[in-house]
Amino acid sequence: MTDSRPSIGSAPAQADGVVISLDAMGGDKGPQVVVAGLEAFLAETPGARVLLHGPEQVLTPLVRKLGDRVRIVHAPGAVAMTDKPSQVMRTGKDTSMWSAVDVVRDGRAQAVVSCGNTGALMAVSMLRLRKVPGVNRPAIACLWPSRNPTRFNVMLDVGADIRADAEDLLVYALMGTSYARQGLGIARPRVGLLNVGTEEHKGRQELKDALELMQEAAPKGEFDFVGFVEGSDIPSNRVDVIVTDGFTGNVALKTGEGTATLIAGLLREALNLGPLSKIGALFSMRAPDRLRLRIDPRRVNGGVFLGLNGTVIKSHGSADATGVAAALTLAHRLATAGFAGRLAARVASAVALAQDNGTDGGATPATGVEAPQEQQR
Amino acid sequence: MTDSRPSIGSAPAQADGVVISLDAMGGDKGPQVVVAGLEAFLAETPGARVLLHGPEQVLTPLVRKLGDRVRIVHAPGAVAMTDKPSQVMRTGKDTSMWSAVDVVRDGRAQAVVSCGNTGALMAVSMLRLRKVPGVNRPAIACLWPSRNPTRFNVMLDVGADIRADAEDLLVYALMGTSYARQGLGIARPRVGLLNVGTEEHKGRQELKDALELMQEAAPKGEFDFVGFVEGSDIPSNRVDVIVTDGFTGNVALKTGEGTATLIAGLLREALNLGPLSKIGALFSMRAPDRLRLRIDPRRVNGGVFLGLNGTVIKSHGSADATGVAAALTLAHRLATAGFAGRLAARVASAVALAQDNGTDGGATPATGVEAPQEQQR
C-alpha cells in the first residue's frame, strides 16, 4: 500500500496513515459518480488511502486509473433506498454498506462514507460500531451555511431519532461542541437550544429542563451557552451549534433546503425574463457563482453520525462527484483529528464526573463536564 | 359614515358594508406606520371602513386627512411586546388591542388586525371571542410563498399552541381547507401532513393516527389528502395546505425566513463585489425586484387565527406600511367572504356528523365531514 505511482493531479506523497472506507453502491447515481468523487478527493488529498466496497467486477474497471491508494473490498450485495433498516440488520451482511462499516469496526479504516439509505446506515452503524458509553441516542449533525467566519453552523439532531429528552439534548450539546471544534476549528463554540421563543418560560418541559442542564454544564464543557434560539437564528452568527430533537431538526433542515431551492428557481426565472435582465445576467454571472460556492449544499455534503465508536458520514443519496468528494474530505479531516475518540472521551468524562458527584450518570450526566483528552487542533 | 368626501387616491365609492377593526398601537414602529398602511389600504379598497383603536389624542392628528371612513375608538392603554399574555388577560381592558377585539365580538366589525404581541392577541381573542364549538386548540395559519399558481401555500399551526394531538391536527386540516378556499380561492385544496419522511411507518404516533383520520375525512371534507409531506414540500406545488403542530410549524416558519434573509444578504454582497458584477447588477436590477415582489414577506403579511368566533389577523410587529396594508387587505377579503362563519359551520358539521355516527364528537370529529354552508366564492 505504498504510493509507488503518481496519483491523479498531484505529486506523489507519503501516506498520511489515514484510511477512509467508502461504500461505492449507495448513491442514486451509481458507482461511477461515487468513483468520480473519489478521484477528485484523491487529487486534493495526496496522503489519503481508501477502501472501496462493492462488487469487484463492477469496481475493478472503474478504479483502474486511480493507482494503489485505492483497494477494493469485494461485497456482492447492495442496500436499496427502499430497504427497511430492520431488514438490512438481519440480512445485510453481504452488502457494500455493511462491509464499509465493518472495516472501521476492525480498525482498518478511521472513517466511513456512504451515500446510501440513512436509516439502514444508522442501523448497521449502531449494530456494528455500538454506541459510546453515556450516549443513549446517537445523533446526525449537519453543517448549515451561516453568517459566521467559518461560514457554517453545526445543527443536530437532524434525523437520527424523532425523540430526545433533556439528557439527550445535553449529550447533543457536548457532541456538537466536539464536532464544531474538530470539524470547524472553533475553540469555544456557542451552543443554542432551538425553541419557539427566546423567553425562558416558553416551550416544552424537556426544553426547560435541558436549558438548566446546559447552563450547569457549559463552564466545564468549555462551550458558551446562549440559551434558547429560534429558527431564524440557525443561519445566524449568534451561535455555532444548534441543538434540537431529530424530528424538529429534520423538518428545519428540509425546510431550509426547500426555501433555498424555491429562491434559486425564482431568481433564475427573474434573471431570464426580459432582454435587459438577460444582459444583466451575463455581466453578473460571477455573482451567482460566488453565491453558489457559498451555499452550495454539495460543498457541505455530509451528515455526521455522532455518538458511535467510529466516524460515519452520510452523504446525500443524490450527491454528484463534488458532493462525494466533499464528504470524503470531511471524513479525512475528522479521521486525522482522531474525532471519534475525542468525542467518546468527552462524553465519558461527563458521565464519570456526574457519577463521582453521586448522581445517576446515565440519566443526568450534567453536573460536571470535563474532557481533558480533547484539545482544539 | 357615508363617503361624502373623496378618499385618498381613489374615486368616491359606496361603503361595501365591511368594517375592519385596527389596533393602532401594536407595531414596533409606532402608530404613524400603522396609519400609513391604513392610508394605502383605503386607497386600494374604496368601499371599506375602519375602526381605529388607540389614544384619541395620538390618533386624531394622524388620521385627519383620511376622511370619515376611519373612526377612532379611544383606548388609552397599549400592550407591550414584553407583556405576559396572562397579565394582559387580567388587566388589559383599557388597551387598544382589547378594544380592537371587542368590536368584533360586538358585531361592529367583521375582522380585526393587530401588529402587537402574538401571545397576548391570542389570549385576548380566546377570552373575548371564544373558540368555535368543536375546536380544542385554535391555530395560526400563515401564507408561504410557493410554486403553485396562487403563489402561496397555507401552513398551520405556526405557533398558537406547542402541542397538537391527532384530533387537533384533523381540525387544522378542516380549518386550513376553509382558509385556502376563502383566502386563496382554491376549490379543492390538497392537504399534506408534515413529517420527517413520506413513508407511512415513519414519525410520531399522533401523526400516524392523524394520517388515518384525514384519510377518512377527506372525501366529505372536500379536500384531497396527499399524506405525509416533508419540510422541502412546504413551498412546493404538491400541496396547498400543510398541517403540523405549533412547535414544528413555528420553527419551520422562522427557519424559512432565516434562510431567505441569509440568501438575500449573500446575494446582495455577491452583486456588490467587483466592477463587472456591479454593471450586471445595474442591468438586472429589475430581476431582484421581480423576485422581491414574489417572496416579499411584507406582501403576505398576516398570520390568521383560526377556530375563533371572529376573524383575527396578526401582522408582523415589525411590519412597515406595505405590511400593514397587506394585512388589512387580507382581513377585508376574509370579512367579505364571511370567513369566520363558514369555518365555524364546517367544523360544527364535522362534529355533528361524528356524533350522529355514534362516536365521541369532541374527541374524534373525523368519521364524517360535511359543510353545506361553505362554497367556494
mmCIF file of C-alpha atoms in Angstrom, chain B residues 35-352:
data_model
loop_
_atom_site.group_PDB
_atom_site.id
_atom_site.type_symbol
_atom_site.label_atom_id
_atom_site.label_comp_id
_atom_site.label_asym_id
_atom_site.label_seq_id
_atom_site.Cartn_x
_atom_site.Cartn_y
_atom_site.Cartn_z
ATOM 1 C CA VAL B 35 -51.772 54.693 9.856
ATOM 2 C CA ALA B 36 -49.599 54.915 6.723
ATOM 3 C CA GLY B 37 -50.564 51.291 5.983
ATOM 4 C CA LEU B 38 -54.203 52.137 6.629
ATOM 5 C CA GLU B 39 -53.980 55.011 4.149
ATOM 6 C CA ALA B 40 -52.596 52.705 1.443
ATOM 7 C CA PHE B 41 -55.309 50.136 2.158
ATOM 8 C CA LEU B 42 -58.122 52.702 1.947
ATOM 9 C CA ALA B 43 -56.807 53.917 -1.394
ATOM 10 C CA GLU B 44 -56.928 50.370 -2.790
ATOM 11 C CA THR B 45 -60.221 49.350 -1.205
ATOM 12 C CA PRO B 46 -62.721 52.142 -1.786
ATOM 13 C CA GLY B 47 -65.681 50.529 -0.023
ATOM 14 C CA ALA B 48 -64.021 49.608 3.250
ATOM 15 C CA ARG B 49 -64.446 51.350 6.581
ATOM 16 C CA VAL B 50 -62.148 51.047 9.580
ATOM 17 C CA LEU B 51 -62.411 51.412 13.358
ATOM 18 C CA LEU B 52 -59.000 52.525 14.650
ATOM 19 C CA HIS B 53 -58.158 51.838 18.302
ATOM 20 C CA GLY B 54 -55.755 53.808 20.474
ATOM 21 C CA PRO B 55 -55.381 57.053 22.438
ATOM 22 C CA GLU B 56 -57.583 59.704 20.845
ATOM 23 C CA GLN B 57 -55.027 62.480 21.335
ATOM 24 C CA VAL B 58 -52.353 60.454 19.494
ATOM 25 C CA LEU B 59 -54.546 59.266 16.644
ATOM 26 C CA THR B 60 -56.661 62.333 15.850
ATOM 27 C CA PRO B 61 -53.854 64.328 14.178
ATOM 28 C CA LEU B 62 -52.659 61.230 12.279
ATOM 29 C CA VAL B 63 -55.995 60.355 10.656
ATOM 30 C CA ARG B 64 -57.238 63.879 9.917
ATOM 31 C CA LYS B 65 -56.704 63.560 6.159
ATOM 32 C CA LEU B 66 -58.204 60.050 5.893
ATOM 33 C CA GLY B 67 -61.821 61.211 5.809
ATOM 34 C CA ASP B 68 -64.814 59.736 7.572
ATOM 35 C CA ARG B 69 -64.197 56.149 6.523
ATOM 36 C CA VAL B 70 -61.994 55.938 9.607
ATOM 37 C CA ARG B 71 -63.460 56.259 13.117
ATOM 38 C CA ILE B 72 -61.268 56.416 16.197
ATOM 39 C CA VAL B 73 -62.229 54.259 19.173
ATOM 40 C CA HIS B 74 -60.470 55.718 22.201
ATOM 41 C CA ALA B 75 -58.372 53.272 24.233
ATOM 42 C CA PRO B 76 -55.722 54.832 26.487
ATOM 43 C CA GLY B 77 -53.593 51.719 27.192
ATOM 44 C CA ALA B 78 -51.278 49.687 24.962
ATOM 45 C CA VAL B 79 -49.958 46.102 25.177
ATOM 46 C CA ALA B 80 -46.149 45.942 25.131
ATOM 47 C CA MET B 81 -44.255 43.192 23.266
ATOM 48 C CA THR B 82 -42.833 42.030 26.615
ATOM 49 C CA ASP B 83 -46.194 41.817 28.435
ATOM 50 C CA LYS B 84 -47.228 38.335 29.506
ATOM 51 C CA PRO B 85 -50.494 37.129 27.983
ATOM 52 C CA SER B 86 -51.887 36.158 31.403
ATOM 53 C CA GLN B 87 -51.219 39.681 32.675
ATOM 54 C CA VAL B 88 -52.949 41.251 29.668
ATOM 55 C CA MET B 89 -55.974 38.984 30.170
ATOM 56 C CA ARG B 90 -56.314 40.245 33.761
ATOM 57 C CA THR B 91 -55.512 43.922 33.417
ATOM 58 C CA GLY B 92 -55.668 44.767 29.697
ATOM 59 C CA LYS B 93 -59.268 46.023 29.405
ATOM 60 C CA ASP B 94 -58.179 49.594 28.644
ATOM 61 C CA THR B 95 -55.753 48.623 25.859
ATOM 62 C CA SER B 96 -56.158 49.267 22.145
ATOM 63 C CA MET B 97 -55.765 45.513 21.484
ATOM 64 C CA TRP B 98 -58.644 44.590 23.780
ATOM 65 C CA SER B 99 -60.827 47.323 22.301
ATOM 66 C CA ALA B 100 -59.998 46.204 18.760
ATOM 67 C CA VAL B 101 -61.024 42.608 19.509
ATOM 68 C CA ASP B 102 -64.157 43.673 21.375
ATOM 69 C CA VAL B 103 -65.765 45.461 18.426
ATOM 70 C CA VAL B 104 -65.623 42.161 16.509
ATOM 71 C CA ARG B 105 -67.255 40.435 19.467
ATOM 72 C CA ASP B 106 -69.999 43.098 19.434
ATOM 73 C CA GLY B 107 -70.558 42.723 15.699
ATOM 74 C CA ARG B 108 -69.440 46.290 14.928
ATOM 75 C CA ALA B 109 -66.548 44.964 12.777
ATOM 76 C CA GLN B 110 -66.070 41.712 10.862
ATOM 77 C CA ALA B 111 -62.307 41.271 11.315
ATOM 78 C CA VAL B 112 -59.521 42.665 13.486
ATOM 79 C CA VAL B 113 -55.876 43.401 12.590
ATOM 80 C CA SER B 114 -53.114 43.938 15.169
ATOM 81 C CA CYS B 115 -49.314 44.184 14.884
ATOM 82 C CA GLY B 116 -48.986 43.525 18.618
ATOM 83 C CA ASN B 117 -47.732 40.793 20.935
ATOM 84 C CA THR B 118 -48.883 37.458 19.429
ATOM 85 C CA GLY B 119 -49.412 35.635 22.714
ATOM 86 C CA ALA B 120 -51.454 38.490 24.162
ATOM 87 C CA LEU B 121 -53.535 38.825 20.995
ATOM 88 C CA MET B 122 -54.329 35.104 21.059
ATOM 89 C CA ALA B 123 -55.180 35.217 24.768
ATOM 90 C CA VAL B 124 -57.470 38.245 24.434
ATOM 91 C CA SER B 125 -59.077 36.794 21.291
ATOM 92 C CA MET B 126 -59.774 33.454 23.018
ATOM 93 C CA LEU B 127 -61.204 35.232 26.060
ATOM 94 C CA ARG B 128 -63.427 37.683 24.188
ATOM 95 C CA LEU B 129 -64.358 35.793 21.011
ATOM 96 C CA ARG B 130 -64.336 32.224 22.383
ATOM 97 C CA LYS B 131 -63.478 29.090 20.496
ATOM 98 C CA VAL B 132 -65.762 27.706 17.814
ATOM 99 C CA PRO B 133 -67.587 24.555 19.032
ATOM 100 C CA GLY B 134 -65.526 21.511 18.068
ATOM 101 C CA VAL B 135 -62.184 23.325 18.175
ATOM 102 C CA ASN B 136 -59.987 22.346 21.100
ATOM 103 C CA ARG B 137 -56.902 24.326 20.069
ATOM 104 C CA PRO B 138 -57.141 27.364 17.786
ATOM 105 C CA ALA B 139 -54.292 27.665 15.283
ATOM 106 C CA ILE B 140 -52.336 30.376 13.499
ATOM 107 C CA ALA B 141 -52.169 29.936 9.718
ATOM 108 C CA CYS B 142 -49.625 31.677 7.511
ATOM 109 C CA LEU B 143 -49.257 32.039 3.756
ATOM 110 C CA TRP B 144 -45.984 30.558 2.483
ATOM 111 C CA PRO B 145 -44.552 31.548 -0.928
ATOM 112 C CA SER B 146 -44.860 28.543 -3.205
ATOM 113 C CA ARG B 147 -44.655 27.152 -6.733
ATOM 114 C CA ASN B 148 -48.440 26.961 -7.014
ATOM 115 C CA PRO B 149 -50.408 29.177 -9.432
ATOM 116 C CA THR B 150 -51.796 31.117 -6.436
ATOM 117 C CA ARG B 151 -48.134 31.667 -5.409
ATOM 118 C CA PHE B 152 -48.859 30.668 -1.823
ATOM 119 C CA ASN B 153 -49.494 27.666 0.360
ATOM 120 C CA VAL B 154 -51.281 27.695 3.696
ATOM 121 C CA MET B 155 -49.407 26.327 6.709
ATOM 122 C CA LEU B 156 -50.844 25.827 10.195
ATOM 123 C CA ASP B 157 -50.288 25.839 13.148
ATOM 124 C CA VAL B 158 -47.312 28.211 13.134
ATOM 125 C CA GLY B 159 -47.342 28.998 16.822
ATOM 126 C CA ALA B 160 -50.697 29.178 18.632
ATOM 127 C CA ASP B 161 -50.022 26.036 20.682
ATOM 128 C CA ILE B 162 -46.884 23.945 21.081
ATOM 129 C CA ARG B 163 -48.953 20.750 21.328
ATOM 130 C CA ALA B 164 -51.421 19.096 18.960
ATOM 131 C CA ASP B 165 -52.899 15.598 19.116
ATOM 132 C CA ALA B 166 -54.332 13.664 16.175
ATOM 133 C CA GLU B 167 -57.812 15.187 16.536
ATOM 134 C CA ASP B 168 -56.383 18.699 16.702
ATOM 135 C CA LEU B 169 -54.425 18.029 13.519
ATOM 136 C CA LEU B 170 -57.605 16.889 11.774
ATOM 137 C CA VAL B 171 -59.377 20.094 12.833
ATOM 138 C CA TYR B 172 -56.365 22.032 11.494
ATOM 139 C CA ALA B 173 -56.860 20.245 8.161
ATOM 140 C CA LEU B 174 -60.519 21.315 8.065
ATOM 141 C CA MET B 175 -59.715 24.893 9.061
ATOM 142 C CA GLY B 176 -56.792 25.115 6.644
ATOM 143 C CA THR B 177 -59.070 23.859 3.874
ATOM 144 C CA SER B 178 -61.562 26.648 4.659
ATOM 145 C CA TYR B 179 -58.794 29.235 4.659
ATOM 146 C CA ALA B 180 -57.314 28.033 1.359
ATOM 147 C CA ARG B 181 -60.782 28.164 -0.177
ATOM 148 C CA GLN B 182 -61.734 31.658 1.063
ATOM 149 C CA GLY B 183 -58.262 33.210 1.213
ATOM 150 C CA LEU B 184 -56.711 31.774 -1.948
ATOM 151 C CA GLY B 185 -59.761 30.712 -3.967
ATOM 152 C CA ILE B 186 -58.764 27.032 -4.223
ATOM 153 C CA ALA B 187 -61.915 24.947 -4.706
ATOM 154 C CA ARG B 188 -60.491 21.634 -3.561
ATOM 155 C CA PRO B 189 -57.300 22.110 -1.584
ATOM 156 C CA ARG B 190 -54.675 19.374 -1.330
ATOM 157 C CA VAL B 191 -53.730 18.815 2.317
ATOM 158 C CA GLY B 192 -50.420 17.327 3.498
ATOM 159 C CA LEU B 193 -49.344 16.324 6.998
ATOM 160 C CA LEU B 194 -45.788 17.418 7.873
ATOM 161 C CA ASN B 195 -43.485 14.583 8.926
ATOM 162 C CA VAL B 196 -39.841 13.523 8.701
ATOM 163 C CA GLY B 197 -40.464 11.140 5.817
ATOM 164 C CA THR B 198 -43.245 10.307 3.419
ATOM 165 C CA GLU B 199 -43.415 6.603 4.291
ATOM 166 C CA GLU B 200 -46.471 5.684 6.350
ATOM 167 C CA HIS B 201 -44.482 3.875 9.050
ATOM 168 C CA LYS B 202 -42.380 6.908 9.932
ATOM 169 C CA GLY B 203 -42.870 9.579 12.573
ATOM 170 C CA ARG B 204 -44.633 10.017 15.880
ATOM 171 C CA GLN B 205 -47.711 8.046 16.845
ATOM 172 C CA GLU B 206 -50.033 11.078 16.775
ATOM 173 C CA LEU B 207 -49.034 11.628 13.156
ATOM 174 C CA LYS B 208 -49.885 8.053 12.196
ATOM 175 C CA ASP B 209 -53.252 8.458 13.946
ATOM 176 C CA ALA B 210 -53.854 11.795 12.233
ATOM 177 C CA LEU B 211 -52.997 10.218 8.869
ATOM 178 C CA GLU B 212 -55.848 7.748 9.302
ATOM 179 C CA LEU B 213 -58.298 10.410 10.480
ATOM 180 C CA MET B 214 -57.508 12.607 7.477
ATOM 181 C CA GLN B 215 -57.771 9.740 5.001
ATOM 182 C CA GLU B 216 -61.282 9.066 6.344
ATOM 183 C CA ALA B 217 -62.320 12.722 6.465
ATOM 184 C CA ALA B 218 -61.044 13.838 3.055
ATOM 185 C CA PRO B 219 -63.975 12.767 0.824
ATOM 186 C CA LYS B 220 -66.686 14.539 2.842
ATOM 187 C CA GLY B 221 -64.344 17.384 3.812
ATOM 188 C CA GLU B 222 -63.909 18.173 0.116
ATOM 189 C CA PHE B 223 -60.145 18.178 0.255
ATOM 190 C CA ASP B 224 -57.587 15.864 -1.310
ATOM 191 C CA PHE B 225 -55.309 14.288 1.241
ATOM 192 C CA VAL B 226 -51.805 13.746 -0.115
ATOM 193 C CA GLY B 227 -50.477 12.036 3.029
ATOM 194 C CA PHE B 228 -47.190 12.853 4.706
ATOM 195 C CA VAL B 229 -45.071 15.663 3.295
ATOM 196 C CA GLU B 230 -41.586 16.849 4.269
ATOM 197 C CA GLY B 231 -40.123 20.278 5.009
ATOM 198 C CA SER B 232 -38.927 20.535 1.416
ATOM 199 C CA ASP B 233 -42.555 20.248 0.231
ATOM 200 C CA ILE B 234 -43.760 23.333 2.131
ATOM 201 C CA PRO B 235 -43.012 25.719 -0.790
ATOM 202 C CA SER B 236 -43.810 23.099 -3.455
ATOM 203 C CA ASN B 237 -46.759 22.648 -5.803
ATOM 204 C CA ARG B 238 -47.526 19.159 -4.459
ATOM 205 C CA VAL B 239 -49.795 20.566 -1.784
ATOM 206 C CA ASP B 240 -51.903 23.631 -0.873
ATOM 207 C CA VAL B 241 -52.254 23.208 2.897
ATOM 208 C CA ILE B 242 -49.550 21.917 5.252
ATOM 209 C CA VAL B 243 -50.718 20.734 8.675
ATOM 210 C CA THR B 244 -48.400 20.492 11.693
ATOM 211 C CA ASP B 245 -48.245 21.264 15.409
ATOM 212 C CA GLY B 246 -47.421 24.817 16.509
ATOM 213 C CA PHE B 247 -43.918 23.985 17.733
ATOM 214 C CA THR B 248 -42.762 22.408 14.491
ATOM 215 C CA GLY B 249 -44.646 24.965 12.399
ATOM 216 C CA ASN B 250 -43.116 27.901 14.212
ATOM 217 C CA VAL B 251 -39.587 26.513 13.864
ATOM 218 C CA ALA B 252 -40.192 25.815 10.162
ATOM 219 C CA LEU B 253 -41.599 29.310 9.538
ATOM 220 C CA LYS B 254 -38.698 31.043 11.224
ATOM 221 C CA THR B 255 -36.168 28.718 9.563
ATOM 222 C CA GLY B 256 -37.639 29.604 6.170
ATOM 223 C CA GLU B 257 -37.497 33.320 6.984
ATOM 224 C CA GLY B 258 -33.922 32.989 8.262
ATOM 225 C CA THR B 259 -32.843 31.110 5.144
ATOM 226 C CA ALA B 260 -34.438 33.695 2.853
ATOM 227 C CA THR B 261 -32.752 36.503 4.778
ATOM 228 C CA LEU B 262 -29.357 34.774 4.579
ATOM 229 C CA ILE B 263 -29.651 34.223 0.842
ATOM 230 C CA ALA B 264 -30.865 37.779 0.214
ATOM 231 C CA GLY B 265 -27.894 39.137 2.170
ATOM 232 C CA LEU B 266 -25.347 36.931 0.405
ATOM 233 C CA LEU B 267 -26.885 37.793 -2.959
ATOM 234 C CA ARG B 268 -26.603 41.490 -2.213
ATOM 235 C CA GLU B 269 -22.955 41.041 -1.269
ATOM 236 C CA ALA B 270 -22.279 38.934 -4.362
ATOM 237 C CA LEU B 271 -23.855 41.582 -6.608
ATOM 238 C CA ASN B 272 -21.787 44.301 -4.964
ATOM 239 C CA LEU B 273 -18.437 42.565 -5.432
ATOM 240 C CA GLY B 274 -16.303 43.517 -8.405
ATOM 241 C CA PRO B 275 -16.908 46.023 -11.215
ATOM 242 C CA LEU B 276 -18.380 43.555 -13.717
ATOM 243 C CA SER B 277 -20.899 42.398 -11.185
ATOM 244 C CA LYS B 278 -21.849 45.983 -10.457
ATOM 245 C CA ILE B 279 -22.609 46.672 -14.101
ATOM 246 C CA GLY B 280 -24.562 43.474 -14.210
ATOM 247 C CA ALA B 281 -26.473 44.433 -11.123
ATOM 248 C CA LEU B 282 -27.495 47.720 -12.734
ATOM 249 C CA PHE B 283 -28.884 45.925 -15.751
ATOM 250 C CA SER B 284 -30.621 43.189 -13.863
ATOM 251 C CA MET B 285 -31.995 45.459 -11.175
ATOM 252 C CA ARG B 286 -35.496 44.652 -12.241
ATOM 253 C CA ALA B 287 -34.891 40.949 -11.745
ATOM 254 C CA PRO B 288 -34.367 41.185 -7.977
ATOM 255 C CA ASP B 289 -37.395 43.488 -7.887
ATOM 256 C CA ARG B 290 -39.492 40.828 -9.508
ATOM 257 C CA LEU B 291 -38.131 38.269 -7.094
ATOM 258 C CA ARG B 292 -38.878 40.546 -4.173
ATOM 259 C CA LEU B 293 -42.453 41.063 -5.300
ATOM 260 C CA ARG B 294 -42.821 37.312 -5.390
ATOM 261 C CA ILE B 295 -41.411 36.417 -1.987
ATOM 262 C CA ASP B 296 -41.565 39.702 -0.059
ATOM 263 C CA PRO B 297 -42.920 38.762 3.367
ATOM 264 C CA ARG B 298 -44.474 42.220 3.630
ATOM 265 C CA ARG B 299 -46.880 41.356 0.860
ATOM 266 C CA VAL B 300 -48.103 38.201 2.577
ATOM 267 C CA ASN B 301 -48.081 39.800 5.971
ATOM 268 C CA GLY B 302 -50.577 38.317 8.350
ATOM 269 C CA GLY B 303 -50.975 35.186 10.375
ATOM 270 C CA VAL B 304 -54.675 34.361 10.668
ATOM 271 C CA PHE B 305 -56.053 32.944 13.915
ATOM 272 C CA LEU B 306 -58.374 30.065 13.053
ATOM 273 C CA GLY B 307 -61.003 28.469 15.283
ATOM 274 C CA LEU B 308 -62.422 31.576 16.986
ATOM 275 C CA ASN B 309 -65.802 33.279 16.614
ATOM 276 C CA GLY B 310 -64.338 36.107 14.564
ATOM 277 C CA THR B 311 -61.511 36.755 12.121
ATOM 278 C CA VAL B 312 -58.271 37.860 13.817
ATOM 279 C CA ILE B 313 -55.164 38.751 11.810
ATOM 280 C CA LYS B 314 -51.772 39.124 13.434
ATOM 281 C CA SER B 315 -49.469 41.329 11.379
ATOM 282 C CA HIS B 316 -45.691 41.240 11.952
ATOM 283 C CA GLY B 317 -44.654 43.502 14.828
ATOM 284 C CA SER B 318 -42.006 44.984 12.555
ATOM 285 C CA ALA B 319 -44.397 45.466 9.622
ATOM 286 C CA ASP B 320 -43.964 48.634 7.606
ATOM 287 C CA ALA B 321 -46.828 50.422 5.845
ATOM 288 C CA THR B 322 -46.830 47.875 2.986
ATOM 289 C CA GLY B 323 -47.111 45.054 5.505
ATOM 290 C CA VAL B 324 -49.952 46.683 7.419
ATOM 291 C CA ALA B 325 -51.816 47.361 4.166
ATOM 292 C CA ALA B 326 -51.391 43.701 3.129
ATOM 293 C CA ALA B 327 -52.805 42.501 6.446
ATOM 294 C CA LEU B 328 -55.783 44.862 6.087
ATOM 295 C CA THR B 329 -56.414 43.661 2.527
ATOM 296 C CA LEU B 330 -56.424 40.048 3.721
ATOM 297 C CA ALA B 331 -58.793 40.981 6.562
ATOM 298 C CA HIS B 332 -61.120 42.680 4.085
ATOM 299 C CA ARG B 333 -61.082 39.700 1.760
ATOM 300 C CA LEU B 334 -61.895 37.240 4.544
ATOM 301 C CA ALA B 335 -64.556 39.525 6.056
ATOM 302 C CA THR B 336 -66.239 39.916 2.667
ATOM 303 C CA ALA B 337 -66.301 36.128 2.333
ATOM 304 C CA GLY B 338 -67.969 35.655 5.708
ATOM 305 C CA PHE B 339 -64.959 33.523 6.525
ATOM 306 C CA ALA B 340 -65.344 33.053 10.295
ATOM 307 C CA GLY B 341 -68.927 31.841 9.954
ATOM 308 C CA ARG B 342 -68.106 29.439 7.142
ATOM 309 C CA LEU B 343 -65.215 27.939 9.064
ATOM 310 C CA ALA B 344 -67.362 27.515 12.184
ATOM 311 C CA ALA B 345 -70.070 25.809 10.121
ATOM 312 C CA ARG B 346 -67.531 23.444 8.577
ATOM 313 C CA VAL B 347 -66.104 22.367 11.927
ATOM 314 C CA ALA B 348 -69.538 22.186 13.565
ATOM 315 C CA SER B 349 -70.980 19.964 10.873
ATOM 316 C CA ALA B 350 -67.949 17.668 11.098
ATOM 317 C CA VAL B 351 -68.556 17.297 14.837
ATOM 318 C CA ALA B 352 -72.325 16.840 14.388
#
